[in-house]
Short mmCIF file of C-alpha atoms and ligand atoms in Angstrom, two decimals:
data_model
loop_
_atom_site.label_atom_id
_atom_site.label_comp_id
_atom_site.label_asym_id
_atom_site.label_seq_id
_atom_site.Cartn_x
_atom_site.Cartn_y
_atom_site.Cartn_z
CA MET A 1 -14.04 0.32 21.75
CA SER A 2 -10.44 -1.18 22.09
CA GLU A 3 -7.51 0.06 20.47
CA PRO A 4 -5.41 -2.04 18.82
CA LYS A 5 -2.36 -2.72 21.24
CA LYS A 6 1.22 -1.59 20.11
CA PRO A 7 3.50 -4.44 20.65
CA GLN A 8 6.15 -3.59 23.39
CA ALA A 9 9.65 -4.00 22.85
CA PRO A 10 10.67 -7.70 23.48
CA ALA A 11 11.86 -8.27 27.13
CA ALA A 12 15.39 -9.73 27.53
CA GLY A 13 13.79 -12.95 28.49
CA GLY A 14 11.53 -12.92 25.44
CA ARG A 15 12.90 -12.87 21.89
CA ALA A 16 16.23 -12.07 22.93
CA SER A 17 16.69 -15.50 24.66
CA THR A 18 15.50 -17.47 21.56
CA LYS A 19 17.45 -15.36 18.96
CA LYS A 20 19.92 -17.49 17.13
CA GLU A 21 23.21 -16.33 15.76
CA LEU A 22 22.80 -15.38 12.14
CA PRO A 23 24.35 -18.16 10.10
CA GLU A 24 27.53 -17.20 8.78
CA HIS A 25 26.63 -17.13 4.86
CA PHE A 26 23.83 -14.65 5.86
CA LYS A 27 26.21 -12.21 7.38
CA ALA A 28 27.21 -10.68 3.86
CA TYR A 29 23.60 -9.55 3.31
CA LYS A 30 23.44 -5.75 3.63
CA HIS A 31 21.65 -3.09 2.55
CA VAL A 32 17.93 -2.00 1.92
CA TRP A 33 16.05 -2.95 -1.37
CA VAL A 34 12.90 -1.53 -2.96
CA PHE A 35 11.25 -3.21 -5.65
CA ILE A 36 10.03 -0.51 -8.16
CA GLU A 37 6.73 -2.08 -9.60
CA GLN A 38 5.96 -1.02 -13.18
CA GLU A 39 3.41 -2.12 -15.62
CA ARG A 40 2.72 -1.02 -19.00
CA GLY A 41 4.97 2.16 -18.71
CA GLN A 42 3.57 2.97 -15.54
CA VAL A 43 5.57 3.01 -12.24
CA HIS A 44 3.00 2.04 -9.28
CA PRO A 45 3.22 4.72 -6.62
CA VAL A 46 3.43 2.50 -3.74
CA SER A 47 7.23 2.00 -4.96
CA TRP A 48 7.81 5.42 -4.04
CA GLU A 49 6.17 5.52 -0.86
CA LEU A 50 8.43 2.32 0.23
CA MET A 51 11.58 4.10 -1.04
CA GLY A 52 10.47 6.67 1.75
CA GLU A 53 10.23 3.91 4.24
CA GLY A 54 13.25 2.20 2.83
CA ARG A 55 15.34 5.35 3.35
CA LYS A 56 14.42 5.28 7.23
CA LEU A 57 15.60 1.83 7.65
CA ALA A 58 18.84 2.42 5.54
CA ASP A 59 19.59 5.64 7.71
CA LYS A 60 19.03 3.68 11.00
CA LEU A 61 21.27 0.64 9.61
CA LYS A 62 23.52 2.90 8.30
CA VAL A 63 23.61 0.96 4.92
CA GLU A 64 22.53 1.94 1.24
CA LEU A 65 18.93 2.17 -0.20
CA ALA A 66 18.75 0.42 -3.37
CA ALA A 67 15.77 0.47 -6.00
CA VAL A 68 15.26 -2.61 -8.02
CA VAL A 69 14.05 -2.06 -11.66
CA LEU A 70 12.93 -5.15 -13.73
CA GLY A 71 11.68 -4.83 -17.26
CA ALA A 72 12.51 -4.60 -21.11
CA GLU A 73 15.20 -2.22 -22.31
CA GLY A 74 13.48 1.26 -22.98
CA GLU A 75 12.03 4.35 -21.98
CA THR A 76 9.69 2.83 -19.03
CA VAL A 77 12.97 1.19 -17.53
CA ARG A 78 15.07 4.55 -18.02
CA GLY A 79 12.25 6.49 -16.57
CA ALA A 80 11.81 4.33 -13.32
CA VAL A 81 15.57 4.27 -12.75
CA ALA A 82 15.73 8.15 -12.98
CA GLU A 83 12.69 8.64 -10.77
CA ALA A 84 14.25 6.06 -8.33
CA PHE A 85 17.26 8.73 -7.54
CA CYS A 86 14.61 11.43 -7.17
CA TYR A 87 13.01 9.43 -4.44
CA GLY A 88 16.21 8.80 -2.37
CA ALA A 89 17.96 5.77 -4.03
CA ASP A 90 21.68 5.65 -3.55
CA LEU A 91 21.81 2.97 -6.09
CA VAL A 92 19.74 1.23 -8.74
CA TYR A 93 20.05 -2.45 -9.74
CA VAL A 94 18.43 -3.03 -13.12
CA ALA A 95 17.94 -6.15 -14.97
CA ALA A 96 16.55 -5.12 -18.34
CA ASP A 97 15.55 -8.08 -20.56
CA PRO A 98 13.05 -8.85 -23.28
CA VAL A 99 12.18 -11.59 -21.09
CA LEU A 100 10.78 -9.38 -18.41
CA ALA A 101 8.96 -7.21 -20.95
CA ASP A 102 5.44 -8.08 -19.28
CA TYR A 103 5.07 -9.34 -15.78
CA ARG A 104 5.02 -13.25 -15.29
CA ASN A 105 5.63 -14.76 -12.08
CA GLU A 106 8.03 -17.14 -13.24
CA ALA A 107 10.33 -14.85 -14.97
CA TYR A 108 10.32 -11.95 -12.39
CA THR A 109 10.91 -14.45 -9.56
CA ALA A 110 13.85 -16.03 -11.37
CA ALA A 111 15.08 -12.40 -12.10
CA MET A 112 14.71 -11.16 -8.31
CA THR A 113 15.85 -14.41 -6.62
CA GLU A 114 19.09 -14.02 -9.18
CA LEU A 115 19.66 -10.35 -8.05
CA VAL A 116 19.35 -11.33 -4.37
CA ASN A 117 21.52 -14.34 -4.41
CA THR A 118 24.32 -11.98 -6.38
CA TYR A 119 24.17 -8.71 -4.44
CA LYS A 120 22.43 -10.20 -1.05
CA PRO A 121 20.31 -7.38 0.29
CA GLU A 122 19.46 -7.64 3.99
CA ILE A 123 15.78 -6.39 3.57
CA LEU A 124 13.39 -6.33 0.55
CA LEU A 125 10.25 -4.42 0.54
CA LEU A 126 7.61 -4.67 -2.19
CA GLY A 127 4.11 -3.03 -2.58
CA ALA A 128 1.15 -5.35 -1.63
CA THR A 129 -0.53 -4.86 -4.97
CA THR A 130 -1.79 -7.95 -7.15
CA LEU A 131 1.38 -7.96 -8.93
CA GLY A 132 3.77 -7.44 -5.82
CA ARG A 133 1.67 -9.86 -3.47
CA ASP A 134 2.33 -12.59 -6.22
CA LEU A 135 5.92 -11.58 -6.80
CA ALA A 136 6.85 -11.47 -3.01
CA GLY A 137 5.29 -14.88 -2.32
CA ALA A 138 7.02 -16.79 -4.97
CA VAL A 139 10.41 -14.76 -4.18
CA ALA A 140 10.16 -15.65 -0.10
CA THR A 141 9.30 -19.16 -0.94
CA THR A 142 12.07 -19.68 -3.62
CA LEU A 143 14.74 -17.90 -0.96
CA LEU A 144 13.17 -19.91 1.56
CA THR A 145 13.10 -16.62 3.76
CA GLY A 146 10.55 -14.95 5.78
CA LEU A 147 7.78 -12.54 4.34
CA THR A 148 5.46 -10.08 6.43
CA ALA A 149 2.59 -9.15 4.12
CA ASP A 150 0.48 -6.25 4.65
CA SER A 151 2.77 -4.64 7.09
CA THR A 152 1.64 -1.17 8.54
CA GLU A 153 4.83 -0.19 10.09
CA LEU A 154 8.38 -0.78 9.53
CA ASP A 155 11.32 -0.41 12.04
CA VAL A 156 14.60 -2.06 13.05
CA ASP A 157 15.25 -2.89 16.33
CA ALA A 158 18.12 -2.68 18.48
CA ASP A 159 19.99 -5.53 17.10
CA GLY A 160 19.46 -4.33 13.55
CA SER A 161 16.39 -6.96 12.63
CA LEU A 162 13.62 -5.72 10.54
CA ALA A 163 10.78 -5.35 12.88
CA ALA A 164 7.50 -5.51 10.46
CA THR A 165 4.26 -4.85 12.24
CA ARG A 166 0.57 -5.79 11.00
CA PRO A 167 -2.86 -6.28 12.13
CA THR A 168 -3.62 -9.68 13.62
CA PHE A 169 -6.89 -11.57 15.30
CA GLY A 170 -9.11 -9.46 12.87
CA GLY A 171 -7.38 -6.29 13.52
CA SER A 172 -8.02 -6.03 17.31
CA LEU A 173 -4.06 -6.58 17.80
CA LEU A 174 -1.10 -5.61 16.30
CA CYS A 175 2.01 -7.94 16.07
CA THR A 176 5.45 -7.50 15.17
CA ILE A 177 7.06 -10.15 13.17
CA TYR A 178 10.92 -10.82 12.64
CA THR A 179 12.72 -13.02 10.23
CA LEU A 180 15.79 -13.60 12.39
CA ASN A 181 17.69 -16.44 10.79
CA TYR A 182 17.11 -15.95 7.25
CA ARG A 183 17.72 -13.26 4.63
CA PRO A 184 16.57 -11.15 3.07
CA GLN A 185 13.88 -10.20 5.53
CA MET A 186 11.10 -9.18 3.37
CA ALA A 187 7.94 -7.32 3.75
CA THR A 188 4.97 -6.10 1.78
CA VAL A 189 2.80 -2.84 2.48
CA ARG A 190 -0.30 -1.83 0.64
CA PRO A 191 -0.72 1.43 -1.26
CA ARG A 192 -1.35 4.56 0.83
CA VAL A 193 -0.24 2.78 4.08
CA MET A 194 3.01 4.73 4.44
CA ALA A 195 3.17 8.54 3.40
CA MET A 196 4.73 9.64 -0.17
CA PRO A 197 8.09 11.08 0.33
CA GLU A 198 9.16 14.60 -1.06
CA ARG A 199 10.50 14.22 -4.82
CA VAL A 200 13.66 15.73 -4.94
CA GLU A 201 15.09 16.39 -8.47
CA LYS A 202 18.31 14.76 -8.96
CA PRO A 203 20.76 13.46 -11.38
CA VAL A 204 21.05 9.65 -12.03
CA GLY A 205 23.65 8.11 -9.87
CA ARG A 206 25.08 4.61 -9.51
CA VAL A 207 23.55 1.94 -11.61
CA VAL A 208 24.38 -1.80 -11.46
CA GLU A 209 23.19 -3.19 -14.91
CA HIS A 210 22.68 -6.99 -14.31
CA LYS A 211 22.93 -9.49 -17.18
CA LEU A 212 20.33 -12.16 -16.41
CA SER A 213 21.24 -15.71 -17.17
CA LEU A 214 17.74 -16.26 -17.72
CA GLN A 215 16.25 -17.10 -21.32
CA GLU A 216 12.99 -16.97 -22.62
CA ALA A 217 12.98 -20.69 -23.51
CA ASP A 218 13.19 -21.36 -19.70
CA ILE A 219 9.71 -19.64 -19.32
CA VAL A 220 6.68 -21.99 -19.40
CA THR A 221 3.86 -19.06 -19.36
CA LYS A 222 3.87 -17.00 -22.76
CA ILE A 223 1.86 -13.62 -23.11
CA LEU A 224 -0.31 -14.07 -26.26
CA SER A 225 -2.30 -10.72 -26.13
CA PHE A 226 -3.37 -8.34 -23.51
CA LEU A 227 -6.87 -7.53 -22.77
CA PRO A 228 -7.33 -4.60 -20.28
CA ASP A 229 -9.61 -4.83 -17.49
CA ARG A 230 -12.32 -2.25 -18.45
CA ASP A 231 -13.23 -1.79 -14.86
CA SER A 232 -9.67 -1.28 -13.60
CA SER A 233 -10.08 2.34 -13.51
CA LYS A 234 -13.41 2.29 -11.92
CA SER A 235 -12.35 2.98 -8.46
CA ASN A 236 -9.27 5.23 -7.77
CA LEU A 237 -10.10 5.18 -3.78
CA ALA A 238 -6.69 4.78 -2.64
CA TYR A 239 -5.31 8.06 -4.19
CA ALA A 240 -8.16 10.34 -4.25
CA ASP A 241 -8.15 13.54 -2.26
CA VAL A 242 -11.51 13.51 -1.53
CA VAL A 243 -13.56 10.44 -0.46
CA VAL A 244 -17.28 10.15 0.55
CA ALA A 245 -18.27 6.72 2.12
CA GLY A 246 -21.68 5.30 3.61
CA GLY A 247 -22.28 2.58 6.06
CA MET A 248 -24.96 0.69 7.62
CA GLY A 249 -26.31 3.41 9.29
CA LEU A 250 -27.67 4.49 5.65
CA GLY A 251 -30.23 1.73 5.98
CA SER A 252 -30.83 0.54 2.36
CA PRO A 253 -28.82 0.36 -0.94
CA GLU A 254 -31.29 3.35 -2.04
CA ASN A 255 -30.30 5.56 0.40
CA PHE A 256 -26.51 4.72 -0.44
CA GLN A 257 -27.18 6.69 -3.46
CA LEU A 258 -26.99 9.84 -1.27
CA VAL A 259 -23.36 9.18 -0.83
CA ARG A 260 -22.99 8.59 -4.56
CA GLN A 261 -24.72 12.11 -5.24
CA LEU A 262 -22.62 13.97 -2.82
CA ALA A 263 -19.44 12.41 -4.12
CA ALA A 264 -20.44 13.49 -7.65
CA ALA A 265 -21.26 17.03 -6.65
CA MET A 266 -17.87 17.25 -5.02
CA GLY A 267 -16.10 15.35 -7.83
CA ALA A 268 -14.84 12.73 -5.11
CA GLU A 269 -14.70 9.16 -4.86
CA PHE A 270 -17.15 7.05 -3.11
CA GLY A 271 -16.53 4.03 -0.90
CA CYS A 272 -18.29 2.07 2.01
CA SER A 273 -17.84 0.02 4.87
CA ARG A 274 -17.67 -3.80 4.52
CA PRO A 275 -21.30 -5.00 5.50
CA LEU A 276 -22.58 -2.93 2.54
CA VAL A 277 -20.12 -5.18 0.18
CA GLN A 278 -21.19 -8.24 2.10
CA LYS A 279 -24.80 -7.36 1.51
CA GLY A 280 -24.26 -6.72 -2.32
CA TRP A 281 -25.31 -3.25 -2.03
CA VAL A 282 -21.81 -2.06 -3.31
CA THR A 283 -18.80 -3.55 -5.42
CA SER A 284 -15.95 -4.80 -3.33
CA ASP A 285 -13.49 -2.47 -4.86
CA ARG A 286 -15.31 0.44 -2.94
CA GLN A 287 -14.69 -1.11 0.43
CA ILE A 288 -12.57 0.98 2.75
CA GLY A 289 -10.66 -0.66 5.80
CA GLN A 290 -8.55 -3.51 6.77
CA THR A 291 -9.54 -5.87 4.07
CA GLY A 292 -10.46 -3.29 1.69
CA LYS A 293 -8.47 -0.07 0.61
CA THR A 294 -6.37 2.13 2.68
CA ILE A 295 -6.95 5.67 1.64
CA ARG A 296 -5.06 9.00 2.73
CA PRO A 297 -7.55 11.85 1.30
CA ARG A 298 -7.29 15.48 2.20
CA LEU A 299 -11.05 15.03 3.04
CA TYR A 300 -12.81 12.07 4.24
CA ILE A 301 -16.63 12.17 4.97
CA ALA A 302 -18.10 9.25 6.59
CA ALA A 303 -21.87 9.01 6.66
CA GLY A 304 -23.52 6.43 8.95
CA ILE A 305 -20.35 4.47 9.71
CA SER A 306 -19.64 3.18 13.21
CA GLY A 307 -15.91 3.45 13.11
CA ALA A 308 -14.99 -0.25 14.04
CA ILE A 309 -11.04 -0.58 14.20
CA GLN A 310 -11.09 -2.61 10.97
CA HIS A 311 -12.67 0.29 9.18
CA ARG A 312 -10.38 2.92 11.35
CA VAL A 313 -7.04 1.62 9.98
CA GLY A 314 -7.92 2.14 6.38
CA VAL A 315 -8.85 5.87 7.09
CA GLU A 316 -6.66 7.32 9.88
CA GLY A 317 -4.09 8.45 7.47
CA ALA A 318 -6.75 11.16 5.92
CA ASP A 319 -5.87 14.88 6.91
CA LEU A 320 -9.68 15.60 7.63
CA ILE A 321 -12.28 13.21 8.85
CA VAL A 322 -15.82 14.32 8.98
CA ALA A 323 -18.26 11.84 10.51
CA ILE A 324 -22.04 11.96 10.12
CA ASN A 325 -23.73 9.64 12.96
CA THR A 326 -26.94 9.92 14.85
CA ASP A 327 -24.79 8.60 17.89
CA LYS A 328 -22.47 10.71 19.17
CA ASN A 329 -20.80 7.90 21.34
CA ALA A 330 -19.98 6.11 18.22
CA PRO A 331 -16.39 5.10 17.97
CA ILE A 332 -15.71 7.31 14.90
CA MET A 333 -16.37 10.12 17.07
CA ASP A 334 -12.98 9.38 18.89
CA PHE A 335 -10.66 10.14 15.83
CA ALA A 336 -12.88 12.04 13.52
CA HIS A 337 -11.79 15.49 13.50
CA VAL A 338 -15.23 17.10 12.90
CA GLY A 339 -18.40 15.09 14.52
CA ILE A 340 -21.96 16.20 12.85
CA VAL A 341 -24.56 14.21 15.18
CA THR A 342 -27.44 14.02 12.74
CA ASP A 343 -29.30 11.97 10.55
CA ALA A 344 -27.40 11.19 7.50
CA ILE A 345 -30.20 10.43 5.24
CA ARG A 346 -31.74 13.85 6.01
CA PHE A 347 -28.44 15.75 6.08
CA LEU A 348 -26.53 14.25 2.90
CA PRO A 349 -28.96 15.79 0.32
CA MET A 350 -28.68 19.11 1.96
CA LEU A 351 -24.91 18.88 1.78
CA THR A 352 -24.95 17.83 -1.88
CA GLU A 353 -27.25 20.75 -2.67
CA ALA A 354 -25.24 23.37 -0.73
CA PHE A 355 -21.88 21.65 -2.73
CA LYS A 356 -23.65 22.13 -5.98
CA ARG A 357 -24.66 25.67 -5.35
CA ARG A 358 -21.14 26.45 -4.20
CA LEU A 359 -18.77 24.74 -6.55
CA SER A 360 -18.77 25.63 -10.16
CA PRO A 361 -17.66 22.42 -12.39
CA HIS A 362 -14.42 23.91 -12.64
CA SER A 363 -13.58 24.10 -8.76
CA ARG A 364 -15.14 20.65 -8.57
CA ASP A 365 -12.43 19.30 -10.96
CA LYS A 366 -9.82 21.18 -9.15
CA LEU A 367 -10.92 19.80 -5.67
CA ALA A 368 -10.73 16.35 -7.16
CA SER A 369 -7.37 16.69 -8.64
C1 FAD B 401 -11.47 -9.65 9.91
C2 FAD B 401 -12.31 -8.75 9.74
C3 FAD B 401 -12.06 -7.67 8.82
C4 FAD B 401 -12.97 -6.62 8.55
N1 FAD B 401 -12.62 -5.59 7.45
C5 FAD B 401 -13.39 -4.41 7.44
C6 FAD B 401 -13.02 -3.65 6.46
O1 FAD B 401 -12.04 -3.72 5.66
N2 FAD B 401 -13.76 -2.41 6.40
C7 FAD B 401 -14.87 -2.28 7.24
O2 FAD B 401 -15.52 -1.18 7.10
N3 FAD B 401 -15.28 -3.24 8.15
C8 FAD B 401 -14.55 -4.22 8.04
N4 FAD B 401 -14.85 -5.07 9.23
C9 FAD B 401 -16.15 -5.09 9.70
C10 FAD B 401 -16.14 -4.15 11.07
O3 FAD B 401 -15.93 -4.84 12.34
C11 FAD B 401 -17.47 -3.45 11.26
O4 FAD B 401 -18.51 -4.42 11.37
C12 FAD B 401 -18.02 -2.44 10.23
O5 FAD B 401 -16.97 -1.57 9.70
C13 FAD B 401 -19.39 -1.90 10.60
O6 FAD B 401 -19.69 -0.93 9.53
P1 FAD B 401 -20.66 -0.13 9.77
O7 FAD B 401 -19.97 0.97 10.66
O8 FAD B 401 -21.39 0.58 8.21
O9 FAD B 401 -22.02 -0.52 10.46
P2 FAD B 401 -22.38 -0.55 11.89
O10 FAD B 401 -21.48 -0.75 12.93
O11 FAD B 401 -23.74 -1.04 11.96
O12 FAD B 401 -22.79 1.08 12.36
C14 FAD B 401 -23.64 2.10 11.53
C15 FAD B 401 -23.50 3.50 12.37
O13 FAD B 401 -24.69 3.98 11.88
C16 FAD B 401 -25.04 4.98 12.61
N5 FAD B 401 -26.28 5.41 12.12
C17 FAD B 401 -27.46 4.60 12.31
N6 FAD B 401 -28.50 5.52 11.72
C18 FAD B 401 -28.08 6.43 11.20
C19 FAD B 401 -28.42 7.59 10.45
N7 FAD B 401 -29.66 7.62 10.11
N8 FAD B 401 -27.75 8.59 10.19
C20 FAD B 401 -26.29 8.65 10.40
N9 FAD B 401 -25.86 7.51 11.36
C21 FAD B 401 -26.74 6.39 11.60
C22 FAD B 401 -24.90 4.12 14.00
O14 FAD B 401 -24.80 4.95 14.99
C23 FAD B 401 -23.76 3.43 13.65
O15 FAD B 401 -22.58 4.24 14.52
C24 FAD B 401 -14.22 -6.36 9.35
C25 FAD B 401 -14.42 -7.15 10.45
C26 FAD B 401 -13.49 -8.12 10.49
C27 FAD B 401 -13.80 -9.27 11.64
#
């Protein structure tokens, strides 16, 4: 199996020779910003994961880390501001306005671009969630700057430019993308790709309250009502502590039920490799990997999964990976912590029975929480 190749630091004759001088009007752009995504009273945890990365970038650049909170004045916005300090913000920019009560691309793009044009950050990070992707693309287009989507690593190079790394060519290579001549340098990162930083209780610090020039009459889209997606809480894969997944080695959709049964016995979430989604055996919200979910559970059990690089990138943040595979040379054995060389179709029911015997309903809930 070929490992993704880590990009080398650019040689003097490479990027350095093509790097132009940053235009004068961009030189005032300083500091690292993280967009704090919140919807219906909930901050998305990816925002705190990004605060952890933002802190590292800000420290390297010796600049401040700021959180950006948009929304309608109220408990949610105040809570998000307070939390941002607990996750390392030096200051928080707040635009609290009824026009931002619910997410609308037009209103949020206008608000974010107004903040950027006024306070001039050099780096702007957003979560690669449905909302974050929608907003990041629109903001980058409006500001005519570069955006690296689905970054898996963020760093600053010797010149202080953001080096955003992401998989390319179907995950067989990693590339590092720079926005050299425009500001801010923007990047999105998927949930669970970065580790959650430690939360430290802190009093509220410096807050910059920005009065938006935006009016409701300027926004064409209107929210008439909100219908929650009945399936939206169906899969909580990204934030599950225990995940059991199955792959093509299970051979049939009927055998995939063995994965679901083990997951149920352990109080775990279940997932799968991509071919099972393509075959229609499992719904796409359960796919793990580069084009599915990234997971960071305490325990990941993979049954009949070969461990292709596109799957591996989605699971390697797991604390303990247990692979069940008939082939001791399967690629997954290179990164699993425990390899069990056996037929998963015979082994999974035994494991399920053993867990059922050992785990009381109470300890099952505890394992899953
Ligand atoms: C652009 C792109 C994006 C992709 N994104 C993803 C992604 O997000 N997620 C993803 O998973 N894949 C993704 N893929 C597909 C990926 O390359 C692999 O094809 C896929 O992960 C293989 O799935 P698998 O391991 O289930 O099947 P296989 O590769 O067919 O492996 C089956 C494994 O089961 C083992 N086995 C067979 N019988 C048994 C048994 N009875 N008991 C135990 N083990 C058994 C075999 O030894 C083998 O290792 C992507 C591919 C591309 C090109």
